Tab-separated table of C-alpha atoms in Angstrom:
chain	number	residue	atom	x	y	z
A	74	MET	CA	-94.742	14.935	7.864
A	75	LEU	CA	-94.168	11.593	6.133
A	76	CYS	CA	-91.708	10.448	8.825
A	77	LEU	CA	-94.213	11.414	11.496
A	78	PHE	CA	-96.898	9.461	9.680
A	79	VAL	CA	-94.707	6.380	9.533
A	80	SER	CA	-93.941	6.664	13.242
A	81	VAL	CA	-97.644	6.796	14.037
A	82	LEU	CA	-98.218	3.713	11.937
A	83	LEU	CA	-95.571	1.827	13.940
A	84	ILE	CA	-96.945	2.885	17.312
A	85	ILE	CA	-100.684	2.339	16.883
A	86	GLY	CA	-100.418	-0.363	14.211
A	87	VAL	CA	-102.737	1.311	11.724
A	88	GLN	CA	-104.307	-1.305	9.531
A	89	ARG	CA	-104.935	-1.255	5.850
A	90	PRO	CA	-108.180	-2.649	4.382
A	91	THR	CA	-108.447	-6.398	4.699
A	92	SER	CA	-106.269	-8.149	2.145
A	93	VAL	CA	-106.032	-11.681	0.924
A	94	HIS	CA	-103.065	-12.199	3.260
A	95	GLY	CA	-104.962	-12.029	6.500
A	96	VAL	CA	-108.036	-10.775	8.363
A	97	PRO	CA	-107.906	-8.788	11.583
A	98	ALA	CA	-109.247	-10.537	14.676
A	99	ARG	CA	-113.005	-10.228	14.952
A	100	GLY	CA	-114.963	-11.459	17.946
A	101	GLY	CA	-113.917	-14.985	18.755
A	102	ASP	CA	-111.834	-15.295	15.585
A	103	LYS	CA	-108.242	-16.352	16.105
A	104	LYS	CA	-105.769	-13.569	15.349
A	105	VAL	CA	-103.554	-14.252	12.286
A	106	VAL	CA	-99.925	-13.376	13.024
A	107	PRO	CA	-97.659	-12.384	10.115
A	108	LYS	CA	-94.289	-14.069	9.891
A	109	PHE	CA	-91.134	-13.870	7.775
A	110	THR	CA	-90.570	-16.571	5.198
A	111	SER	CA	-87.177	-15.116	4.197
A	112	HIS	CA	-84.159	-15.225	6.492
A	113	GLY	CA	-81.572	-12.703	7.569
A	114	GLN	CA	-78.355	-13.102	5.639
A	115	THR	CA	-74.963	-11.575	5.050
A	116	PHE	CA	-74.507	-10.317	1.512
A	117	ARG	CA	-71.174	-9.535	-0.147
A	118	ALA	CA	-71.284	-7.371	-3.226
A	119	VAL	CA	-68.550	-5.851	-5.347
A	120	ILE	CA	-68.585	-2.087	-5.638
A	121	GLY	CA	-70.801	-1.083	-8.575
A	122	ASP	CA	-72.961	-4.217	-8.410
A	123	THR	CA	-76.742	-4.340	-7.888
A	124	LEU	CA	-77.906	-6.048	-4.681
A	125	VAL	CA	-81.395	-7.323	-3.705
A	126	LEU	CA	-82.239	-7.815	-0.020
A	127	PRO	CA	-85.232	-10.166	0.470
A	128	CYS	CA	-88.163	-9.387	2.754
A	129	GLU	CA	-90.921	-11.939	2.288
A	130	VAL	CA	-93.806	-12.111	4.808
A	131	GLN	CA	-96.642	-14.595	5.167
A	132	ASP	CA	-100.060	-13.410	6.406
A	133	LEU	CA	-99.106	-9.766	6.403
A	134	GLY	CA	-102.737	-8.758	6.483
A	135	ALA	CA	-103.186	-5.034	6.947
A	136	PHE	CA	-99.831	-4.491	8.591
A	137	VAL	CA	-97.111	-2.267	7.115
A	138	ILE	CA	-93.583	-3.254	6.044
A	139	LEU	CA	-90.739	-0.826	6.677
A	140	TRP	CA	-87.089	-0.872	5.621
A	141	ARG	CA	-84.675	0.847	7.991
A	142	ARG	CA	-80.950	1.420	8.069
A	143	GLY	CA	-79.934	2.536	11.511
A	144	SER	CA	-82.382	5.274	12.521
A	145	ALA	CA	-83.149	6.198	8.923
A	146	VAL	CA	-86.345	4.885	7.328
A	147	LEU	CA	-85.863	3.894	3.697
A	148	THR	CA	-89.379	2.693	2.782
A	149	ALA	CA	-92.808	2.541	4.432
A	150	ASP	CA	-95.230	0.142	2.799
A	151	LYS	CA	-94.855	0.974	-0.914
A	152	ILE	CA	-93.682	4.487	-0.267
A	153	MET	CA	-90.020	5.353	-0.939
A	154	VAL	CA	-88.953	7.543	1.972
A	155	THR	CA	-85.275	7.875	1.007
A	156	ARG	CA	-84.358	10.300	-1.739
A	157	ASP	CA	-81.539	8.047	-2.942
A	158	GLU	CA	-82.713	6.884	-6.366
A	159	ARG	CA	-80.494	3.802	-6.160
A	160	TYR	CA	-83.049	2.215	-3.794
A	161	ARG	CA	-86.325	0.656	-4.962
A	162	LEU	CA	-88.735	-2.143	-4.046
A	163	VAL	CA	-88.935	-5.144	-6.358
A	164	ASP	CA	-91.163	-8.232	-6.348
A	165	GLY	CA	-93.124	-7.068	-3.339
A	166	PHE	CA	-91.050	-5.714	-0.495
A	167	ASN	CA	-87.563	-6.856	-1.562
A	168	LEU	CA	-85.141	-3.931	-1.396
A	169	GLU	CA	-82.900	-3.381	-4.398
A	170	ILE	CA	-79.736	-1.266	-4.112
A	171	GLY	CA	-78.150	-0.315	-7.422
A	172	ASN	CA	-74.511	0.663	-8.046
A	173	VAL	CA	-73.478	-0.213	-4.499
A	174	MET	CA	-70.754	1.897	-2.893
A	175	PRO	CA	-68.514	1.395	0.136
A	176	GLN	CA	-70.799	3.589	2.264
A	177	ASP	CA	-73.655	1.152	1.637
A	178	ALA	CA	-72.070	-1.405	3.960
A	179	GLY	CA	-73.958	-2.083	7.211
A	180	ASP	CA	-77.163	-3.596	8.611
A	181	TYR	CA	-80.513	-3.272	6.826
A	182	VAL	CA	-83.693	-4.026	8.787
A	183	CYS	CA	-86.981	-5.229	7.323
A	184	GLN	CA	-89.659	-4.573	9.989
A	185	ILE	CA	-93.306	-5.565	10.325
A	186	GLY	CA	-95.307	-2.738	11.896
A	187	ASP	CA	-97.490	-4.961	14.075
A	188	GLY	CA	-96.405	-3.553	17.435
A	189	ASP	CA	-94.236	-6.563	18.273
A	190	THR	CA	-91.121	-4.987	16.702
A	191	ARG	CA	-90.273	-8.091	14.767
A	192	ASP	CA	-87.249	-7.503	12.528
A	193	GLN	CA	-85.317	-9.314	9.870
A	194	ILE	CA	-81.732	-8.060	9.611
A	195	HIS	CA	-79.471	-8.322	6.560
A	196	THR	CA	-75.809	-7.416	6.774
A	197	VAL	CA	-74.220	-5.943	3.669
A	198	GLU	CA	-70.486	-6.081	3.082
A	199	ILE	CA	-69.130	-4.191	0.076
A	200	LEU	CA	-66.103	-5.789	-1.610
A	201	VAL	CA	-63.744	-3.179	-2.995
A	202	PRO	CA	-60.996	-4.012	-5.518
A	203	PRO	CA	-57.510	-2.939	-4.452
A	204	SER	CA	-56.129	0.510	-5.105
A	205	VAL	CA	-52.539	1.589	-4.497
A	206	ARG	CA	-50.868	4.755	-3.253
A	207	THR	CA	-47.077	4.917	-3.510
A	208	SER	CA	-44.448	6.926	-1.696
A	209	PRO	CA	-43.052	8.946	-3.324
A	210	ALA	CA	-46.263	9.634	-5.222
A	211	ASN	CA	-44.552	10.018	-8.618
A	212	GLY	CA	-42.885	6.602	-8.311
A	213	GLN	CA	-39.397	8.029	-8.955
A	214	LEU	CA	-36.516	7.509	-6.489
A	215	THR	CA	-32.968	8.756	-6.971
A	216	THR	CA	-30.009	8.071	-4.692
A	217	ARG	CA	-26.235	8.030	-4.783
A	218	LYS	CA	-24.222	4.832	-4.833
A	219	GLY	CA	-23.872	3.463	-1.297
A	220	GLY	CA	-27.081	5.075	-0.070
A	221	THR	CA	-30.258	3.554	1.385
A	222	VAL	CA	-33.687	3.789	-0.235
A	223	THR	CA	-37.150	2.696	0.876
A	224	PHE	CA	-40.065	2.006	-1.448
A	225	GLU	CA	-43.497	2.297	0.160
A	226	CYS	CA	-46.791	1.071	-1.212
A	227	LYS	CA	-50.060	1.506	0.684
A	228	ALA	CA	-53.092	-0.375	-0.567
A	229	SER	CA	-56.776	0.002	0.233
A	230	GLY	CA	-59.696	-2.284	-0.524
A	231	ASN	CA	-62.000	-4.802	1.081
A	232	PRO	CA	-60.796	-7.350	2.099
A	233	VAL	CA	-57.494	-5.722	3.055
A	234	PRO	CA	-55.142	-6.342	0.092
A	235	THR	CA	-51.890	-8.284	0.215
A	236	ILE	CA	-48.859	-6.421	-1.179
A	237	LEU	CA	-46.057	-8.173	-3.065
A	238	TRP	CA	-42.853	-6.510	-4.263
A	239	SER	CA	-41.019	-7.724	-7.353
A	240	ARG	CA	-38.553	-6.405	-9.892
A	241	LYS	CA	-39.264	-6.098	-13.580
A	242	ASP	CA	-37.473	-8.738	-15.674
A	243	GLU	CA	-35.100	-9.843	-12.867
A	244	PRO	CA	-35.083	-10.985	-9.226
A	245	LEU	CA	-34.920	-8.651	-6.239
A	246	PRO	CA	-31.439	-7.744	-4.939
A	247	SER	CA	-31.978	-10.336	-2.184
A	248	GLY	CA	-32.266	-13.023	-4.858
A	249	GLU	CA	-35.956	-13.582	-4.132
A	250	LYS	CA	-38.513	-13.412	-6.894
A	251	ALA	CA	-40.995	-11.552	-4.674
A	252	SER	CA	-41.265	-10.152	-1.157
A	253	GLU	CA	-44.400	-9.408	0.895
A	254	GLY	CA	-44.958	-6.209	2.859
A	255	PHE	CA	-45.980	-2.592	2.432
A	256	GLN	CA	-42.375	-1.436	1.994
A	257	ILE	CA	-38.977	-2.638	0.831
A	258	THR	CA	-35.603	-1.168	1.850
A	259	LEU	CA	-32.356	-1.420	-0.127
A	260	GLU	CA	-29.036	-0.645	1.543
A	261	LYS	CA	-25.637	0.193	0.019
A	262	VAL	CA	-27.160	0.412	-3.428
A	263	ASP	CA	-25.084	0.353	-6.593
A	264	ARG	CA	-25.848	0.373	-10.291
A	265	HIS	CA	-26.925	-3.254	-10.213
A	266	GLN	CA	-29.918	-2.351	-8.002
A	267	ALA	CA	-31.175	0.360	-10.380
A	268	GLY	CA	-34.283	-0.417	-12.399
A	269	VAL	CA	-38.040	-0.830	-12.140
A	270	TYR	CA	-39.567	-2.222	-8.953
A	271	GLN	CA	-43.195	-3.314	-8.942
A	272	CYS	CA	-45.761	-3.190	-6.135
A	273	THR	CA	-48.715	-5.534	-6.701
A	274	ALA	CA	-51.829	-5.385	-4.501
A	275	SER	CA	-54.455	-8.145	-4.591
A	276	ASN	CA	-57.437	-9.153	-2.437
A	277	GLY	CA	-59.364	-11.561	-4.642
A	278	VAL	CA	-61.743	-8.832	-5.827
A	279	GLY	CA	-61.206	-7.853	-9.437
A	280	GLU	CA	-57.756	-7.918	-11.001
A	281	PRO	CA	-54.532	-7.290	-9.010
A	282	VAL	CA	-53.189	-3.756	-9.326
A	283	THR	CA	-49.500	-3.248	-10.175
A	284	VAL	CA	-47.622	0.038	-9.903
A	285	ASP	CA	-44.090	0.578	-11.258
A	286	MET	CA	-41.469	2.514	-9.299
A	287	GLN	CA	-38.191	3.589	-10.916
A	288	LEU	CA	-34.914	3.615	-8.971
A	289	ASP	CA	-32.040	5.641	-10.433
A	290	VAL	CA	-28.610	5.291	-8.817
A	291	LEU	CA	-26.123	8.122	-9.289
A	292	TYR	CA	-22.483	7.025	-9.377
A	293	ALA	CA	-19.092	7.908	-10.813
A	294	PRO	CA	-18.096	6.156	-14.055
A	295	GLU	CA	-17.101	2.499	-13.954
A	296	VAL	CA	-15.005	1.303	-16.895
A	297	GLU	CA	-14.257	-2.223	-18.083
A	298	VAL	CA	-12.230	-3.275	-21.109
A	299	GLU	CA	-13.284	-6.082	-23.401
A	300	ARG	CA	-9.612	-7.075	-23.863
A	301	SER	CA	-6.626	-5.473	-22.184
A	302	TRP	CA	-4.305	-6.808	-24.907
A	303	VAL	CA	-5.333	-6.515	-28.567
A	304	HIS	CA	-3.352	-8.249	-31.321
A	305	SER	CA	-3.162	-6.906	-34.872
A	306	GLY	CA	-0.770	-6.465	-37.793
A	307	GLU	CA	0.257	-3.722	-40.187
A	308	GLY	CA	-2.317	-3.207	-42.896
A	309	TYR	CA	-5.074	-4.869	-40.898
A	310	GLU	CA	-7.859	-3.553	-38.665
A	311	ALA	CA	-7.924	-3.366	-34.875
A	312	GLN	CA	-10.777	-2.706	-32.457
A	313	LEU	CA	-10.406	-1.613	-28.841
A	314	VAL	CA	-13.559	-1.751	-26.714
A	315	CYS	CA	-14.485	-0.105	-23.423
A	316	ILE	CA	-17.689	-0.823	-21.475
A	317	VAL	CA	-18.688	2.308	-19.554
A	318	HIS	CA	-21.350	2.616	-16.859
A	319	GLY	CA	-22.250	5.798	-14.993
A	320	GLU	CA	-25.137	8.021	-13.935
A	321	PRO	CA	-25.377	10.779	-15.037
A	322	GLN	CA	-24.299	9.513	-18.447
A	323	PRO	CA	-20.503	9.924	-18.709
A	324	SER	CA	-18.595	11.397	-21.623
A	325	THR	CA	-15.854	9.138	-23.017
A	326	VAL	CA	-12.505	10.207	-24.508
A	327	TRP	CA	-9.837	7.961	-26.100
A	328	TYR	CA	-6.079	8.425	-25.593
A	329	GLN	CA	-2.931	6.954	-27.119
A	330	ASP	CA	-0.313	7.307	-24.423
A	331	SER	CA	-1.063	10.850	-23.140
A	332	PHE	CA	-2.450	12.241	-26.412
A	333	THR	CA	-6.167	12.727	-27.027
A	334	LEU	CA	-7.401	10.918	-30.122
A	335	GLU	CA	-9.669	12.510	-32.713
A	336	PRO	CA	-11.440	10.803	-35.626
A	337	THR	CA	-9.471	10.526	-38.853
A	338	GLU	CA	-9.863	8.647	-42.130
A	339	ARG	CA	-8.312	5.582	-40.506
A	340	ARG	CA	-9.664	6.041	-36.994
A	341	THR	CA	-13.303	6.116	-35.783
A	342	MET	CA	-14.971	6.179	-32.362
A	343	ASP	CA	-18.429	4.644	-32.025
A	344	SER	CA	-20.785	4.351	-29.048
A	345	ARG	CA	-23.700	1.956	-28.768
A	346	GLY	CA	-25.291	2.031	-25.345
A	347	ASN	CA	-22.530	1.343	-22.825
A	348	LYS	CA	-20.136	-0.030	-25.442
A	349	HIS	CA	-17.499	2.364	-26.800
A	350	THR	CA	-15.317	1.165	-29.695
A	351	LEU	CA	-12.128	2.621	-31.139
A	352	THR	CA	-11.562	1.217	-34.638
A	353	ILE	CA	-8.209	1.635	-36.404
A	354	ARG	CA	-8.110	0.663	-40.094
A	355	ASN	CA	-4.945	-0.098	-42.071
A	356	VAL	CA	-2.892	-0.353	-38.881
A	357	GLN	CA	0.586	1.218	-39.082
A	358	SER	CA	3.581	0.505	-36.858
A	359	ARG	CA	3.100	3.868	-35.116
A	360	ASP	CA	-0.372	2.707	-34.025
A	361	PHE	CA	1.074	0.052	-31.746
A	362	GLY	CA	1.311	1.075	-28.108
A	363	ASN	CA	-0.763	1.891	-25.044
A	364	TYR	CA	-4.329	3.191	-25.264
A	365	SER	CA	-6.831	4.244	-22.622
A	366	CYS	CA	-10.447	5.283	-22.471
A	367	VAL	CA	-11.413	7.936	-19.914
A	368	ALA	CA	-15.026	8.305	-18.763
A	369	GLU	CA	-16.150	11.336	-16.758
A	370	ASN	CA	-19.367	12.692	-15.255
A	371	SER	CA	-20.231	15.152	-12.482
A	372	LEU	CA	-19.417	12.538	-9.819
A	373	GLY	CA	-15.971	11.503	-10.948
A	374	LYS	CA	-13.616	10.074	-13.560
A	375	SER	CA	-12.314	6.589	-14.414
A	376	ARG	CA	-9.662	5.282	-16.821
A	377	LYS	CA	-8.759	1.823	-18.114
A	378	TYR	CA	-5.736	0.862	-20.242
A	379	MET	CA	-5.265	-1.419	-23.250
A	380	GLU	CA	-2.318	-2.344	-25.429
A	381	LEU	CA	-2.445	-2.670	-29.203
A	382	SER	CA	0.435	-4.937	-30.176
A	383	GLY	CA	1.951	-6.633	-33.194
A	384	ARG	CA	3.686	-9.203	-30.972
A	385	PRO	CA	2.328	-12.777	-31.032
A	386	SER	CA	-0.570	-13.670	-28.751
A	387	PRO	CA	0.183	-15.814	-25.673
A	388	ALA	CA	0.219	-19.529	-26.473
A	389	GLN	CA	-2.918	-21.523	-25.742
A	390	PHE	CA	-2.423	-25.241	-25.165
A	391	ARG	CA	-4.682	-27.600	-27.122
A	392	SER	CA	-3.350	-31.083	-26.315
A	393	PRO	CA	-5.130	-33.336	-23.759
A	394	PRO	CA	-3.392	-33.487	-20.357
A	395	TYR	CA	-2.750	-37.266	-20.443
A	396	SER	CA	-0.072	-38.677	-22.701
A	397	THR	CA	-0.732	-41.449	-25.177
A	398	SER	CA	2.428	-43.224	-24.050
A	399	LYS	CA	4.571	-43.859	-20.975
A	400	ASN	CA	7.772	-42.045	-21.981
A	401	SER	CA	6.747	-39.227	-24.324
A	402	TYR	CA	4.161	-36.506	-24.654
A	403	ASN	CA	2.919	-34.607	-27.701
A	404	LEU	CA	2.447	-30.954	-26.690
A	405	THR	CA	0.232	-28.873	-28.976
A	406	TRP	CA	-0.429	-25.132	-28.742
A	407	LEU	CA	-1.865	-22.242	-30.750
A	408	VAL	CA	-0.254	-18.816	-31.273
A	409	GLU	CA	-1.694	-15.978	-33.347
A	410	SER	CA	0.689	-13.662	-35.195
A	411	TYR	CA	0.214	-11.505	-38.283
A	412	PRO	CA	3.951	-11.312	-39.139
A	413	PRO	CA	5.765	-14.656	-39.524
A	414	LEU	CA	7.050	-16.249	-36.329
A	415	GLU	CA	10.815	-16.198	-36.013
A	416	GLU	CA	11.439	-18.380	-32.992
A	417	VAL	CA	9.597	-20.464	-30.400
A	418	ARG	CA	10.903	-21.499	-26.976
A	419	LEU	CA	9.573	-24.358	-24.901
A	420	LEU	CA	10.413	-24.943	-21.251
A	421	TYR	CA	9.285	-28.022	-19.359
A	422	ARG	CA	10.152	-29.688	-16.060
A	423	LYS	CA	9.095	-32.587	-13.894
A	424	LEU	CA	7.198	-32.158	-10.633
A	425	MET	CA	8.174	-34.514	-7.794
A	426	LEU	CA	5.082	-35.084	-5.707
A	427	ASN	CA	4.155	-36.895	-2.522
A	428	ASP	CA	1.358	-36.561	0.011
A	429	SER	CA	2.811	-33.508	1.774
A	430	TYR	CA	4.681	-31.397	-0.791
A	431	GLN	CA	5.708	-30.929	-4.403
A	432	GLN	CA	9.250	-30.202	-5.519
A	433	PRO	CA	9.807	-28.910	-9.072
A	434	GLY	CA	12.791	-30.137	-11.056
A	435	LYS	CA	15.061	-28.169	-13.373
A	436	TRP	CA	13.710	-26.515	-16.495
A	437	HIS	CA	14.540	-28.096	-19.851
A	438	ASP	CA	15.000	-25.422	-22.505
A	439	VAL	CA	14.045	-26.253	-26.124
A	440	VAL	CA	14.443	-23.791	-29.034
A	441	LEU	CA	12.171	-24.559	-32.002
A	442	GLN	CA	11.926	-23.340	-35.589
A	443	PRO	CA	8.316	-22.459	-36.452
A	444	SER	CA	6.844	-23.293	-39.828
A	445	ASN	CA	4.731	-20.330	-41.020
A	446	GLY	CA	1.655	-21.046	-43.070
A	447	GLU	CA	-0.788	-18.786	-44.861
A	448	THR	CA	-2.956	-18.067	-41.827
A	449	PHE	CA	-2.419	-15.900	-38.768
A	450	SER	CA	-3.218	-18.791	-36.442
A	451	HIS	CA	-0.182	-20.996	-35.912
A	452	LEU	CA	-1.030	-24.439	-34.539
A	453	MET	CA	2.238	-26.032	-33.419
A	454	SER	CA	3.221	-29.402	-32.026
A	455	TYR	CA	6.325	-30.906	-30.457
A	456	THR	CA	6.861	-34.387	-28.993
A	457	ILE	CA	8.865	-34.385	-25.779
A	458	ARG	CA	10.714	-37.703	-25.485
A	459	ASN	CA	12.650	-39.624	-22.824
A	460	LEU	CA	10.209	-38.706	-20.082
A	461	GLU	CA	9.748	-40.728	-16.919
A	462	SER	CA	6.579	-42.774	-16.783
A	463	ALA	CA	3.805	-42.144	-14.271
A	464	SER	CA	5.013	-38.592	-13.768
A	465	VAL	CA	3.656	-35.042	-13.729
A	466	PHE	CA	5.258	-32.329	-15.843
A	467	GLU	CA	4.595	-28.652	-16.499
A	468	ALA	CA	5.452	-26.511	-19.504
A	469	ILE	CA	5.486	-22.912	-20.718
A	470	VAL	CA	5.851	-21.581	-24.273
A	471	GLN	CA	6.936	-18.232	-25.704
A	472	ALA	CA	7.062	-17.063	-29.345
A	473	LYS	CA	8.750	-14.213	-31.187
A	474	ASN	CA	8.047	-12.245	-34.372
A	475	ARG	CA	9.650	-9.047	-35.691
A	476	TYR	CA	7.873	-6.971	-33.048
A	477	GLY	CA	9.320	-9.014	-30.199
A	478	TRP	CA	8.485	-11.792	-27.764
A	479	ASN	CA	4.922	-12.421	-26.613
A	480	GLU	CA	3.892	-12.822	-23.005
A	481	VAL	CA	4.807	-16.180	-21.474
A	482	SER	CA	1.952	-18.660	-21.634
A	483	ASP	CA	0.076	-19.890	-18.598
A	484	LEU	CA	1.665	-22.856	-16.843
A	485	TYR	CA	0.369	-26.128	-18.330
A	486	GLN	CA	0.515	-29.541	-16.601
A	487	PHE	CA	0.575	-32.889	-18.388
A	488	TYR	CA	0.960	-36.522	-17.315
A	489	THR	CA	2.699	-39.637	-18.596
A	490	ARG	CA	1.200	-43.105	-18.209
A	491	GLY	CA	2.427	-45.555	-15.586
A	492	PRO	CA	3.310	-49.256	-15.906
A	493	GLY	CA	0.225	-51.382	-16.405
A	494	GLU	CA	-1.930	-48.413	-17.443
A	495	HIS	CA	-3.799	-48.641	-20.687
A	496	VAL	CA	-2.135	-46.582	-23.401
A	497	TYR	CA	-4.727	-44.702	-25.449
A	498	ASP	CA	-4.185	-44.315	-29.146
A	499	PHE	CA	-5.506	-40.841	-29.957
A	500	PRO	CA	-5.915	-40.203	-33.695
A	501	ALA	CA	-3.299	-37.746	-34.930
A	502	ASP	CA	-4.029	-34.687	-37.050
A	503	PRO	CA	-2.601	-35.563	-40.499
A	504	ASN	CA	-1.596	-31.894	-40.962
A	505	MET	CA	0.342	-31.717	-37.696
A	506	LYS	CA	4.109	-32.315	-37.778
A	507	ASP	CA	6.719	-31.941	-35.077
A	508	MET	CA	8.458	-28.597	-35.146
A	509	GLU	CA	12.088	-28.527	-36.194
A	510	LEU	CA	14.495	-28.555	-33.299
A	511	ILE	CA	17.071	-25.726	-33.358
A	512	ALA	CA	18.717	-26.131	-29.966
A	513	PRO	CA	18.656	-29.446	-28.124
A	514	SER	CA	17.003	-29.855	-24.767
A	515	SER	CA	19.213	-28.919	-21.865
A	516	SER	CA	18.911	-28.654	-18.118
A	517	SER	CA	20.768	-25.380	-18.091
A	518	SER	CA	19.585	-22.678	-15.765
A	519	HIS	CA	20.257	-20.040	-18.477
A	520	THR	CA	17.144	-18.204	-19.637
A	521	PHE	CA	16.296	-16.973	-23.095
A	522	HIS	CA	14.242	-13.847	-22.454
A	523	LEU	CA	13.655	-11.408	-19.670
A	524	ALA	CA	9.958	-12.223	-19.526
A	525	THR	CA	10.716	-15.929	-19.160
A	526	THR	CA	13.368	-15.233	-16.533
A	527	SER	CA	10.902	-13.301	-14.410
A	528	PHE	CA	8.258	-15.955	-14.860
A	529	VAL	CA	10.542	-18.835	-13.861
A	530	LEU	CA	11.829	-16.971	-10.821
A	531	ALA	CA	8.242	-16.287	-9.792
A	532	LEU	CA	7.447	-19.985	-10.093
A	533	PHE	CA	10.404	-20.951	-7.879
A	534	SER	CA	9.530	-18.238	-5.343
A	535	SER	CA	5.932	-19.400	-5.222
A	536	THR	CA	7.048	-23.002	-4.703
A	537	ALA	CA	9.477	-22.040	-1.962
A	538	LEU	CA	6.783	-20.099	-0.138
A	539	HIS	CA	4.455	-23.047	-0.454
A	540	LEU	CA	7.039	-25.428	1.027
A	541	THR	CA	7.795	-23.185	3.985
């Protein structure tokens, strides 16, 4: 009945008693026409806000104000037609909408019921903060190594949100810090791509929304060794370390040669994260030899080898590459050995160079008597004399203790000064003395140890291949 009453008011223009706003036309009186003093606008409100739509009219007189939304009448004069309690009239005929929702978006019409169908239209746009829906919904993805995975993140909100992908605490596999789009695809994944990926949706309304997605990569164990050669001595302690990765988590077993190792009073196995350590206390001669750690899970098995040795460590050269003089060079190197060193061999030769090739000369073989101190680190020095000036030389060193010869050192190049070049006076270490010469330098092709023989032959073979 109320809607019918409102419709009748609109059609016949029923008047209210004369008000202070205007007087109906009477006789020759000029008719007073109501008009809007407010203007139609577009309003943007965040979901949950309270919004007031103005409807201010001058000289309304006895006419009726209605609020409509589409075909639905919200108010007629001061009467609330809608049952939605979020709507009310404030300060006259202004329409207030409380706790706005997305469905409140649209056009609202303030109409004067004077028969001329004069309307003032307000457009309401509801701003909605972003929300995110992921695929898969639980945010957990699992794949095997070498597979392809796709993360998907769908966002809703008004305005339409922008989606950025990132990775927690590290860059994306592409090297980018972030990537835009509703999905991201990773191909040929390995363990380095595993981790937490983050989808962030933002549209300028409220705070950005971030969702974490976890990628787990299943793969057979991958084993690395911290050192493939571990030096120790009888009565001391040795540690062998394996770094093991795998998913599912692998089990790790230690071996000496082909025998499984179990914990004893002198031997312990510890695991901290991916690091697995075999510790041997009070090392005995029978402890020297080959060790391996074997990691296994449901996808496979992997093994890496190490050697625990009492032999000296390979020599590491410490002298600067350029000589302090034109005809000699002081070669300095460091060898670690728990037992005393028994013998040291030095080989050096000249390289003949031009613009197109290099031709090595003959090796000069020097046998030296080491001086053993109180430490396990043996810093040794020997001055090679009667060298040609402005020349390039290379040297190798090998040392022996009671367990045998160490591995031959890396090849080391050094240079003598040429005529007219400034000779630098490097300060000498007051504790460094030349080693005692046992056998004089010779240009003999005889070798002193199988390891050195193989190394020298390899050097000549490499040079010959280079020249051809």
